[in-house]
Tab-separated table of N, CA, C and O and ligand atoms in Angstrom:
chain	number	residue	atom	x	y	z
Q	1	MET	N	20.845	109.198	-115.468
Q	1	MET	CA	20.841	110.186	-116.538
Q	1	MET	C	21.950	111.203	-116.306
Q	1	MET	O	22.184	111.622	-115.188
Q	2	VAL	N	22.614	111.548	-117.370
Q	2	VAL	CA	23.731	112.488	-117.317
Q	2	VAL	C	23.534	113.483	-118.450
Q	2	VAL	O	23.021	113.132	-119.506
Q	3	GLU	N	23.952	114.711	-118.200
Q	3	GLU	CA	23.865	115.709	-119.260
Q	3	GLU	C	25.269	116.207	-119.589
Q	3	GLU	O	26.055	116.459	-118.683
Q	4	ILE	N	25.576	116.302	-120.873
Q	4	ILE	CA	26.854	116.893	-121.257
Q	4	ILE	C	26.568	118.139	-122.078
Q	4	ILE	O	25.554	118.227	-122.768
Q	5	SER	N	27.457	119.111	-121.980
Q	5	SER	CA	27.253	120.322	-122.763
Q	5	SER	C	28.221	120.328	-123.937
Q	5	SER	O	29.357	119.852	-123.839
Q	6	VAL	N	27.717	120.809	-125.062
Q	6	VAL	CA	28.486	120.818	-126.308
Q	6	VAL	C	28.452	122.238	-126.848
Q	6	VAL	O	27.370	122.834	-126.961
Q	7	LYS	N	29.616	122.775	-127.166
Q	7	LYS	CA	29.672	124.134	-127.719
Q	7	LYS	C	30.005	124.054	-129.203
Q	7	LYS	O	31.060	123.541	-129.579
Q	8	SER	N	29.088	124.557	-130.027
Q	8	SER	CA	29.366	124.587	-131.468
Q	8	SER	C	29.983	125.933	-131.828
Q	8	SER	O	29.787	126.927	-131.137
Q	9	ARG	N	30.732	125.933	-132.935
Q	9	ARG	CA	31.484	127.131	-133.304
Q	9	ARG	C	31.087	127.719	-134.658
Q	9	ARG	O	31.589	128.767	-135.045
Q	10	SER	N	30.232	127.025	-135.385
Q	10	SER	CA	29.757	127.592	-136.653
Q	10	SER	C	28.310	127.172	-136.875
Q	10	SER	O	27.757	126.386	-136.104
Q	11	ARG	N	27.693	127.710	-137.927
Q	11	ARG	CA	26.272	127.420	-138.159
Q	11	ARG	C	26.059	125.926	-138.350
Q	11	ARG	O	25.183	125.335	-137.749
Q	12	THR	N	26.863	125.331	-139.230
Q	12	THR	CA	26.749	123.897	-139.463
Q	12	THR	C	28.045	123.232	-139.033
Q	12	THR	O	29.117	123.638	-139.465
Q	13	GLU	N	27.927	122.241	-138.178
Q	13	GLU	CA	29.132	121.591	-137.659
Q	13	GLU	C	28.766	120.202	-137.138
Q	13	GLU	O	27.773	120.048	-136.429
Q	14	PHE	N	29.547	119.204	-137.514
Q	14	PHE	CA	29.387	117.862	-136.956
Q	14	PHE	C	30.502	117.668	-135.931
Q	14	PHE	O	31.678	117.675	-136.294
Q	15	ILE	N	30.115	117.500	-134.689
Q	15	ILE	CA	31.082	117.408	-133.593
Q	15	ILE	C	31.115	115.975	-133.080
Q	15	ILE	O	30.080	115.439	-132.661
Q	16	ASP	N	32.288	115.363	-133.112
Q	16	ASP	CA	32.456	114.000	-132.598
Q	16	ASP	C	32.382	114.039	-131.073
Q	16	ASP	O	33.301	114.527	-130.412
Q	17	ILE	N	31.273	113.541	-130.517
Q	17	ILE	CA	31.102	113.566	-129.061
Q	17	ILE	C	31.348	112.190	-128.444
Q	17	ILE	O	31.062	111.977	-127.266
Q	18	THR	N	31.902	111.261	-129.232
Q	18	THR	CA	32.141	109.903	-128.724
Q	18	THR	C	32.977	109.889	-127.436
Q	18	THR	O	32.597	109.220	-126.467
Q	19	PRO	N	34.110	110.633	-127.394
Q	19	PRO	CA	34.899	110.606	-126.152
Q	19	PRO	C	34.150	111.191	-124.959
Q	19	PRO	O	34.314	110.730	-123.822
Q	20	ARG	N	33.300	112.188	-125.217
Q	20	ARG	CA	32.518	112.814	-124.135
Q	20	ARG	C	31.500	111.828	-123.573
Q	20	ARG	O	31.214	111.832	-122.375
Q	21	ILE	N	30.950	110.994	-124.446
Q	21	ILE	CA	29.994	109.971	-124.006
Q	21	ILE	C	30.749	108.877	-123.246
Q	21	ILE	O	30.362	108.478	-122.145
Q	22	ALA	N	31.856	108.428	-123.851
Q	22	ALA	CA	32.613	107.303	-123.275
Q	22	ALA	C	33.077	107.604	-121.857
Q	22	ALA	O	33.041	106.727	-120.984
Q	23	GLU	N	33.498	108.839	-121.602
Q	23	GLU	CA	34.040	109.173	-120.277
Q	23	GLU	C	32.959	109.199	-119.198
Q	23	GLU	O	33.284	109.196	-118.014
Q	24	GLN	N	31.689	109.229	-119.599
Q	24	GLN	CA	30.590	109.269	-118.621
Q	24	GLN	C	30.127	107.873	-118.199
Q	24	GLN	O	29.414	107.736	-117.207
Q	25	ILE	N	30.498	106.862	-118.969
Q	25	ILE	CA	29.914	105.539	-118.744
Q	25	ILE	C	30.631	104.805	-117.617
Q	25	ILE	O	31.854	104.652	-117.657
Q	26	PRO	N	29.874	104.370	-116.599
Q	26	PRO	CA	30.486	103.627	-115.496
Q	26	PRO	C	31.141	102.337	-116.002
Q	26	PRO	O	30.626	101.692	-116.925
Q	27	GLY	N	32.282	101.965	-115.412
Q	27	GLY	CA	33.062	100.823	-115.866
Q	27	GLY	C	32.334	99.505	-115.806
Q	27	GLY	O	32.661	98.571	-116.540
Q	28	ASP	N	31.327	99.405	-114.910
Q	28	ASP	CA	30.627	98.129	-114.761
Q	28	ASP	C	29.316	98.099	-115.554
Q	28	ASP	O	28.527	97.174	-115.411
Q	29	PHE	N	29.098	99.113	-116.375
Q	29	PHE	CA	27.808	99.196	-117.062
Q	29	PHE	C	27.805	98.402	-118.351
Q	29	PHE	O	28.719	98.499	-119.173
Q	30	SER	N	26.752	97.601	-118.542
Q	30	SER	CA	26.484	96.951	-119.823
Q	30	SER	C	25.020	97.167	-120.164
Q	30	SER	O	24.159	97.068	-119.291
Q	31	GLY	N	24.767	97.493	-121.398
Q	31	GLY	CA	23.397	97.744	-121.831
Q	31	GLY	C	23.403	98.677	-123.018
Q	31	GLY	O	24.204	98.515	-123.947
Q	32	LEU	N	22.505	99.654	-122.979
Q	32	LEU	CA	22.434	100.643	-124.050
Q	32	LEU	C	22.581	102.026	-123.443
Q	32	LEU	O	22.061	102.288	-122.359
Q	33	VAL	N	23.282	102.897	-124.142
Q	33	VAL	CA	23.241	104.305	-123.775
Q	33	VAL	C	22.426	105.029	-124.841
Q	33	VAL	O	22.660	104.857	-126.041
Q	34	HIS	N	21.423	105.736	-124.366
Q	34	HIS	CA	20.576	106.540	-125.253
Q	34	HIS	C	21.131	107.959	-125.238
Q	34	HIS	O	21.330	108.548	-124.171
Q	35	VAL	N	21.422	108.481	-126.417
Q	35	VAL	CA	22.013	109.801	-126.555
Q	35	VAL	C	20.951	110.694	-127.192
Q	35	VAL	O	20.417	110.356	-128.258
Q	36	PHE	N	20.635	111.814	-126.539
Q	36	PHE	CA	19.504	112.638	-126.970
Q	36	PHE	C	19.895	114.101	-127.096
Q	36	PHE	O	20.461	114.687	-126.163
Q	37	SER	N	19.620	114.681	-128.244
Q	37	SER	CA	19.824	116.111	-128.450
Q	37	SER	C	18.577	116.860	-128.013
Q	37	SER	O	17.503	116.666	-128.594
Q	38	ALA	N	18.723	117.714	-126.992
Q	38	ALA	CA	17.562	118.397	-126.414
Q	38	ALA	C	17.297	119.725	-127.136
Q	38	ALA	O	17.173	120.781	-126.508
Q	39	HIS	N	17.216	119.664	-128.442
Q	39	HIS	CA	17.091	120.883	-129.257
Q	39	HIS	C	16.273	120.596	-130.516
Q	39	HIS	O	16.145	119.447	-130.929
Q	40	THR	N	15.768	121.661	-131.137
Q	40	THR	CA	14.976	121.492	-132.355
Q	40	THR	C	15.778	121.739	-133.626
Q	40	THR	O	15.292	121.477	-134.725
Q	41	THR	N	16.987	122.259	-133.480
Q	41	THR	CA	17.785	122.581	-134.670
Q	41	THR	C	19.159	121.914	-134.648
Q	41	THR	O	20.080	122.367	-135.326
Q	42	ALA	N	19.300	120.859	-133.878
Q	42	ALA	CA	20.545	120.094	-133.833
Q	42	ALA	C	20.198	118.635	-133.606
Q	42	ALA	O	19.418	118.309	-132.706
Q	43	GLY	N	20.746	117.747	-134.430
Q	43	GLY	CA	20.440	116.329	-134.328
Q	43	GLY	C	21.660	115.510	-133.975
Q	43	GLY	O	22.683	116.036	-133.505
Q	44	LEU	N	21.535	114.208	-134.181
Q	44	LEU	CA	22.620	113.274	-133.886
Q	44	LEU	C	22.693	112.232	-134.989
Q	44	LEU	O	21.668	111.817	-135.533
Q	45	THR	N	23.913	111.825	-135.316
Q	45	THR	CA	24.058	110.710	-136.232
Q	45	THR	C	25.291	109.901	-135.845
Q	45	THR	O	26.135	110.368	-135.081
Q	46	ILE	N	25.358	108.686	-136.361
Q	46	ILE	CA	26.549	107.849	-136.190
Q	46	ILE	C	27.116	107.615	-137.574
Q	46	ILE	O	26.396	107.158	-138.477
Q	47	ASN	N	28.397	107.963	-137.752
Q	47	ASN	CA	29.015	107.714	-139.049
Q	47	ASN	C	30.533	107.725	-138.936
Q	47	ASN	O	31.071	107.745	-137.830
Q	48	GLU	N	31.205	107.720	-140.083
Q	48	GLU	CA	32.656	107.496	-140.110
Q	48	GLU	C	33.453	108.658	-139.510
Q	48	GLU	O	33.195	109.824	-139.798
Q	49	ASN	N	34.466	108.272	-138.709
Q	49	ASN	CA	35.344	109.289	-138.130
Q	49	ASN	C	36.766	109.218	-138.680
Q	49	ASN	O	37.626	109.996	-138.280
Q	50	ALA	N	37.025	108.274	-139.596
Q	50	ALA	CA	38.395	108.120	-140.108
Q	50	ALA	C	38.719	109.187	-141.147
Q	50	ALA	O	39.771	109.820	-141.083
Q	51	ASP	N	37.829	109.378	-142.096
Q	51	ASP	CA	38.047	110.362	-143.158
Q	51	ASP	C	37.098	111.536	-142.927
Q	51	ASP	O	35.887	111.389	-143.080
Q	52	PRO	N	37.631	112.708	-142.555
Q	52	PRO	CA	36.764	113.856	-142.271
Q	52	PRO	C	35.948	114.317	-143.484
Q	52	PRO	O	34.963	115.037	-143.335
Q	53	ASP	N	36.344	113.869	-144.691
Q	53	ASP	CA	35.556	114.207	-145.881
Q	53	ASP	C	34.156	113.590	-145.833
Q	53	ASP	O	33.240	114.094	-146.491
Q	54	VAL	N	33.999	112.500	-145.095
Q	54	VAL	CA	32.675	111.871	-145.028
Q	54	VAL	C	31.664	112.824	-144.395
Q	54	VAL	O	30.618	113.121	-144.986
Q	55	VAL	N	31.975	113.350	-143.206
Q	55	VAL	CA	31.000	114.271	-142.594
Q	55	VAL	C	30.964	115.597	-143.356
Q	55	VAL	O	29.923	116.257	-143.419
Q	56	GLY	N	32.080	115.982	-143.973
Q	56	GLY	CA	32.073	117.174	-144.823
Q	56	GLY	C	31.109	117.016	-145.987
Q	56	GLY	O	30.319	117.911	-146.286
Q	57	ASP	N	31.161	115.861	-146.631
Q	57	ASP	CA	30.231	115.579	-147.736
Q	57	ASP	C	28.784	115.573	-147.241
Q	57	ASP	O	27.883	116.064	-147.930
Q	58	MET	N	28.568	115.000	-146.051
Q	58	MET	CA	27.207	114.967	-145.510
Q	58	MET	C	26.681	116.382	-145.293
Q	58	MET	O	25.542	116.703	-145.658
Q	59	MET	N	27.522	117.238	-144.706
Q	59	MET	CA	27.092	118.621	-144.453
Q	59	MET	C	26.805	119.353	-145.764
Q	59	MET	O	25.790	120.049	-145.889
Q	60	ARG	N	27.683	119.193	-146.750
Q	60	ARG	CA	27.486	119.889	-148.036
Q	60	ARG	C	26.245	119.368	-148.765
Q	60	ARG	O	25.491	120.145	-149.347
Q	61	GLN	N	26.040	118.064	-148.731
Q	61	GLN	CA	24.883	117.512	-149.434
Q	61	GLN	C	23.574	117.908	-148.750
Q	61	GLN	O	22.589	118.215	-149.413
Q	62	LEU	N	23.576	117.916	-147.405
Q	62	LEU	CA	22.378	118.366	-146.684
Q	62	LEU	C	22.068	119.820	-147.019
Q	62	LEU	O	20.904	120.202	-147.167
Q	63	GLU	N	23.116	120.640	-147.153
Q	63	GLU	CA	22.918	122.053	-147.501
Q	63	GLU	C	22.302	122.188	-148.899
Q	63	GLU	O	21.444	123.047	-149.127
Q	64	LYS	N	22.735	121.318	-149.842
Q	64	LYS	CA	22.133	121.341	-151.195
Q	64	LYS	C	20.670	120.927	-151.142
Q	64	LYS	O	19.819	121.495	-151.822
Q	65	MET	N	20.383	119.894	-150.335
Q	65	MET	CA	19.012	119.386	-150.256
Q	65	MET	C	18.087	120.375	-149.551
Q	65	MET	O	16.917	120.505	-149.910
Q	66	VAL	N	18.636	121.029	-148.518
Q	66	VAL	CA	17.835	121.954	-147.702
Q	66	VAL	C	18.619	123.254	-147.551
Q	66	VAL	O	19.272	123.487	-146.528
Q	67	PRO	N	18.584	124.126	-148.569
Q	67	PRO	CA	19.371	125.359	-148.497
Q	67	PRO	C	18.860	126.306	-147.399
Q	67	PRO	O	17.672	126.282	-147.064
Q	68	TRP	N	19.774	127.094	-146.838
Q	68	TRP	CA	19.414	128.007	-145.748
Q	68	TRP	C	18.312	128.968	-146.192
Q	68	TRP	O	17.358	129.210	-145.470
Q	69	ASN	N	18.465	129.515	-147.381
Q	69	ASN	CA	17.450	130.426	-147.924
Q	69	ASN	C	16.560	129.654	-148.900
Q	69	ASN	O	16.826	129.617	-150.093
Q	70	GLY	N	15.538	129.027	-148.363
Q	70	GLY	CA	14.701	128.175	-149.198
Q	70	GLY	C	13.268	128.654	-149.313
Q	70	GLY	O	12.392	127.885	-149.707
Q	71	GLY	N	13.011	129.910	-148.978
Q	71	GLY	CA	11.653	130.433	-149.080
Q	71	GLY	C	10.694	129.827	-148.059
Q	71	GLY	O	9.535	129.569	-148.353
Q	72	TYR	N	11.182	129.616	-146.851
Q	72	TYR	CA	10.357	129.008	-145.805
Q	72	TYR	C	9.461	130.050	-145.131
Q	72	TYR	O	9.696	131.249	-145.249
Q	73	SER	N	8.459	129.585	-144.399
Q	73	SER	CA	7.516	130.493	-143.725
Q	73	SER	C	7.926	130.849	-142.297
Q	73	SER	O	7.626	131.937	-141.824
Q	74	HIS	N	8.578	129.942	-141.614
Q	74	HIS	CA	8.923	130.100	-140.189
Q	74	HIS	C	9.659	131.427	-139.942
Q	74	HIS	O	10.725	131.680	-140.496
Q	75	ALA	N	9.049	132.272	-139.091
Q	75	ALA	CA	9.525	133.653	-138.918
Q	75	ALA	C	10.916	133.739	-138.302
Q	75	ALA	O	11.621	134.734	-138.505
Q	76	GLU	N	11.337	132.725	-137.555
Q	76	GLU	CA	12.654	132.784	-136.912
Q	76	GLU	C	13.780	132.722	-137.942
Q	76	GLU	O	14.919	133.074	-137.654
Q	77	GLY	N	13.452	132.247	-139.156
Q	77	GLY	CA	14.445	132.254	-140.235
Q	77	GLY	C	15.387	131.069	-140.251
Q	77	GLY	O	16.360	131.065	-140.998
Q	78	ASN	N	15.121	130.065	-139.403
Q	78	ASN	CA	16.039	128.925	-139.340
Q	78	ASN	C	15.352	127.597	-139.685
Q	78	ASN	O	15.717	126.549	-139.145
Q	79	SER	N	14.378	127.665	-140.596
Q	79	SER	CA	13.662	126.439	-140.968
Q	79	SER	C	14.587	125.357	-141.502
Q	79	SER	O	14.367	124.172	-141.269
Q	80	ALA	N	15.623	125.760	-142.254
Q	80	ALA	CA	16.549	124.764	-142.796
Q	80	ALA	C	17.151	123.928	-141.663
Q	80	ALA	O	17.303	122.714	-141.788
Q	81	ALA	N	17.482	124.581	-140.552
Q	81	ALA	CA	18.066	123.869	-139.412
Q	81	ALA	C	17.046	122.907	-138.798
Q	81	ALA	O	17.387	121.768	-138.448
Q	82	HIS	N	15.798	123.354	-138.665
Q	82	HIS	CA	14.760	122.459	-138.135
Q	82	HIS	C	14.601	121.231	-139.040
Q	82	HIS	O	14.502	120.098	-138.562
Q	83	LEU	N	14.568	121.474	-140.363
Q	83	LEU	CA	14.384	120.369	-141.309
Q	83	LEU	C	15.533	119.374	-141.251
Q	83	LEU	O	15.329	118.159	-141.182
Q	84	LYS	N	16.769	119.888	-141.274
Q	84	LYS	CA	17.929	118.987	-141.279
Q	84	LYS	C	18.013	118.190	-139.980
Q	84	LYS	O	18.356	117.003	-139.984
Q	85	ALA	N	17.699	118.837	-138.865
Q	85	ALA	CA	17.732	118.125	-137.580
Q	85	ALA	C	16.704	116.987	-137.571
Q	85	ALA	O	17.010	115.872	-137.134
Q	86	SER	N	15.513	117.261	-138.109
Q	86	SER	CA	14.502	116.196	-138.149
Q	86	SER	C	14.882	115.090	-139.121
Q	86	SER	O	14.566	113.919	-138.897
Q	87	MET	N	15.545	115.443	-140.212
Q	87	MET	CA	15.974	114.416	-141.167
Q	87	MET	C	16.941	113.433	-140.510
Q	87	MET	O	16.880	112.226	-140.762
Q	88	LEU	N	17.854	113.932	-139.686
Q	88	LEU	CA	18.826	113.037	-139.044
Q	88	LEU	C	18.261	112.407	-137.773
Q	88	LEU	O	18.674	111.311	-137.397
Q	89	GLY	N	17.358	113.097	-137.105
Q	89	GLY	CA	16.794	112.590	-135.866
Q	89	GLY	C	17.516	113.144	-134.648
Q	89	GLY	O	18.624	113.692	-134.751
Q	90	PHE	N	16.884	112.969	-133.471
Q	90	PHE	CA	17.361	113.612	-132.255
Q	90	PHE	C	17.967	112.644	-131.248
Q	90	PHE	O	18.333	113.044	-130.154
Q	91	SER	N	18.042	111.366	-131.608
Q	91	SER	CA	18.628	110.443	-130.649
Q	91	SER	C	19.253	109.235	-131.344
Q	91	SER	O	18.934	108.931	-132.497
Q	92	GLN	N	20.142	108.599	-130.617
Q	92	GLN	CA	20.795	107.378	-131.073
Q	92	GLN	C	20.943	106.461	-129.866
Q	92	GLN	O	21.105	106.936	-128.747
Q	93	PHE	N	20.907	105.168	-130.124
Q	93	PHE	CA	21.263	104.169	-129.119
Q	93	PHE	C	22.630	103.601	-129.459
Q	93	PHE	O	22.905	103.326	-130.634
Q	94	VAL	N	23.476	103.409	-128.452
Q	94	VAL	CA	24.771	102.767	-128.675
Q	94	VAL	C	24.913	101.628	-127.666
Q	94	VAL	O	24.710	101.829	-126.462
Q	95	PRO	N	25.248	100.423	-128.144
Q	95	PRO	CA	25.464	99.322	-127.195
Q	95	PRO	C	26.748	99.527	-126.393
Q	95	PRO	O	27.737	100.052	-126.907
Q	96	VAL	N	26.684	99.096	-125.136
Q	96	VAL	CA	27.826	99.229	-124.222
Q	96	VAL	C	28.051	97.882	-123.553
Q	96	VAL	O	27.091	97.220	-123.133
Q	97	HIS	N	29.318	97.446	-123.460
Q	97	HIS	CA	29.632	96.209	-122.751
Q	97	HIS	C	30.808	96.467	-121.813
Q	97	HIS	O	31.851	96.956	-122.246
Q	98	ASP	N	30.610	96.170	-120.525
Q	98	ASP	CA	31.635	96.402	-119.505
Q	98	ASP	C	32.225	97.813	-119.607
Q	98	ASP	O	33.450	97.998	-119.560
Q	99	GLY	N	31.367	98.778	-119.736
Q	99	GLY	CA	31.793	100.173	-119.719
Q	99	GLY	C	32.346	100.703	-121.032
Q	99	GLY	O	32.734	101.871	-121.100
Q	100	ARG	N	32.405	99.849	-122.050
Q	100	ARG	CA	32.973	100.273	-123.336
Q	100	ARG	C	31.896	100.383	-124.403
Q	100	ARG	O	31.095	99.465	-124.585
Q	101	LEU	N	31.910	101.508	-125.115
Q	101	LEU	CA	31.006	101.660	-126.256
Q	101	LEU	C	31.377	100.632	-127.303
Q	101	LEU	O	32.557	100.471	-127.629
Q	102	ARG	N	30.362	99.932	-127.830
Q	102	ARG	CA	30.627	98.919	-128.846
Q	102	ARG	C	30.281	99.449	-130.237
Q	102	ARG	O	29.501	98.852	-130.971
Q	103	LEU	N	30.909	100.564	-130.567
Q	103	LEU	CA	30.762	101.106	-131.919
Q	103	LEU	C	31.654	100.319	-132.859
Q	103	LEU	O	32.621	99.677	-132.426
Q	104	GLY	N	31.370	100.397	-134.163
Q	104	GLY	CA	32.267	99.821	-135.144
Q	104	GLY	C	33.579	100.591	-135.170
Q	104	GLY	O	33.676	101.715	-134.666
Q	105	VAL	N	34.598	99.969	-135.749
Q	105	VAL	CA	35.951	100.538	-135.740
Q	105	VAL	C	35.963	101.973	-136.267
Q	105	VAL	O	36.665	102.829	-135.750
Q	106	TRP	N	35.188	102.233	-137.303
Q	106	TRP	CA	35.237	103.555	-137.947
Q	106	TRP	C	34.076	104.450	-137.554
Q	106	TRP	O	33.877	105.503	-138.146
Q	107	GLN	N	33.296	104.008	-136.566
Q	107	GLN	CA	32.115	104.795	-136.210
Q	107	GLN	C	32.379	105.777	-135.081
Q	107	GLN	O	33.148	105.490	-134.158
Q	108	ALA	N	31.699	106.913	-135.175
Q	108	ALA	CA	31.689	107.903	-134.102
Q	108	ALA	C	30.273	108.453	-133.989
Q	108	ALA	O	29.492	108.400	-134.937
Q	109	VAL	N	29.969	108.975	-132.798
Q	109	VAL	CA	28.679	109.642	-132.585
Q	109	VAL	C	28.893	111.136	-132.811
Q	109	VAL	O	29.749	111.749	-132.166
Q	110	TYR	N	28.145	111.679	-133.742
Q	110	TYR	CA	28.281	113.101	-134.070
Q	110	TYR	C	27.079	113.895	-133.588
Q	110	TYR	O	25.930	113.532	-133.863
Q	111	PHE	N	27.374	114.983	-132.896
Q	111	PHE	CA	26.370	115.995	-132.626
Q	111	PHE	C	26.330	116.898	-133.856
Q	111	PHE	O	27.353	117.427	-134.283
Q	112	CYS	N	25.143	117.044	-134.448
Q	112	CYS	CA	25.009	117.733	-135.732
Q	112	CYS	C	24.344	119.089	-135.550
Q	112	CYS	O	23.117	119.192	-135.417
Q	113	GLU	N	25.173	120.095	-135.482
Q	113	GLU	CA	24.691	121.473	-135.320
Q	113	GLU	C	24.231	122.019	-136.661
Q	113	GLU	O	24.948	121.895	-137.661
Q	114	PHE	N	23.033	122.621	-136.671
Q	114	PHE	CA	22.543	123.229	-137.903
Q	114	PHE	C	22.162	124.693	-137.734
Q	114	PHE	O	21.733	125.335	-138.693
Q	115	ASP	N	22.289	125.220	-136.515
Q	115	ASP	CA	21.972	126.640	-136.296
Q	115	ASP	C	22.888	127.218	-135.220
Q	115	ASP	O	22.451	127.859	-134.271
Q	116	GLY	N	24.173	126.979	-135.398
Q	116	GLY	CA	25.145	127.460	-134.422
Q	116	GLY	C	25.650	128.845	-134.798
Q	116	GLY	O	25.178	129.441	-135.768
Q	117	PRO	N	26.651	129.330	-134.079
Q	117	PRO	CA	27.215	128.679	-132.888
Q	117	PRO	C	26.327	128.852	-131.658
Q	117	PRO	O	25.735	129.904	-131.473
Q	118	ARG	N	26.264	127.808	-130.861
Q	118	ARG	CA	25.444	127.822	-129.647
Q	118	ARG	C	26.023	126.872	-128.605
Q	118	ARG	O	26.778	125.971	-128.921
Q	119	GLN	N	25.555	127.077	-127.383
Q	119	GLN	CA	25.806	126.127	-126.303
Q	119	GLN	C	24.659	125.129	-126.327
Q	119	GLN	O	23.496	125.528	-126.328
Q	120	ARG	N	24.982	123.841	-126.368
Q	120	ARG	CA	23.954	122.811	-126.524
Q	120	ARG	C	24.012	121.801	-125.396
Q	120	ARG	O	25.027	121.692	-124.696
Q	121	ARG	N	22.934	121.013	-125.263
Q	121	ARG	CA	22.853	119.988	-124.219
Q	121	ARG	C	22.552	118.636	-124.846
Q	121	ARG	O	21.676	118.522	-125.709
Q	122	VAL	N	23.272	117.635	-124.396
Q	122	VAL	CA	23.027	116.259	-124.830
Q	122	VAL	C	22.757	115.430	-123.580
Q	122	VAL	O	23.524	115.475	-122.606
Q	123	VAL	N	21.645	114.703	-123.598
Q	123	VAL	CA	21.229	113.919	-122.437
Q	123	VAL	C	21.542	112.442	-122.684
Q	123	VAL	O	21.183	111.884	-123.735
Q	124	LEU	N	22.237	111.837	-121.740
Q	124	LEU	CA	22.560	110.407	-121.813
Q	124	LEU	C	21.710	109.650	-120.805
Q	124	LEU	O	21.639	110.045	-119.637
Q	125	THR	N	21.075	108.597	-121.246
Q	125	THR	CA	20.274	107.745	-120.359
Q	125	THR	C	20.748	106.307	-120.537
Q	125	THR	O	20.910	105.831	-121.666
Q	126	TYR	N	20.991	105.633	-119.413
Q	126	TYR	CA	21.517	104.269	-119.463
Q	126	TYR	C	20.376	103.269	-119.277
Q	126	TYR	O	19.564	103.406	-118.370
Q	127	LEU	N	20.350	102.296	-120.142
Q	127	LEU	CA	19.385	101.200	-120.013
Q	127	LEU	C	20.184	99.914	-119.812
Q	127	LEU	O	20.838	99.420	-120.732
Q	128	ARG	N	20.121	99.421	-118.583
Q	128	ARG	CA	20.955	98.271	-118.213
Q	128	ARG	C	20.416	96.990	-118.841
Q	128	ARG	O	19.217	96.805	-118.977
Q	129	ASP	N	21.344	96.076	-119.196
Q	129	ASP	CA	20.983	94.757	-119.745
Q	129	ASP	C	20.102	93.993	-118.785
Q	129	ASP	O	20.336	94.001	-117.601
M	1	ZN	ZN1	13.140	128.173	-135.501
């Protein structure tokens, strides 16, 4: 198990953490890497990294679906972030072969901040073939 730290810079931000994950994987490892966001207001997703408009559209559409000021009860005032994080989920599995992530050509692993800016933790767990 390895932990990486991720620093977000705005309230909502999708951060491509693929290189941070890749650099942690031992060269002889084949199996699955489980990527876990250890937070209640930040999730993870896998999607396109070629056109930045894709994650931009995702962030804008999520904001329309779950607006920050939505008349929620939670006293901390960040219910929208909790909701969006749960909608995307808190973990992803990525296949690895001989130390290389086997993502699709246009895929990246995004850390999805919904209540930043904050210092965050992502936990990687390796499951060997
Ligand atoms: Zn809260």
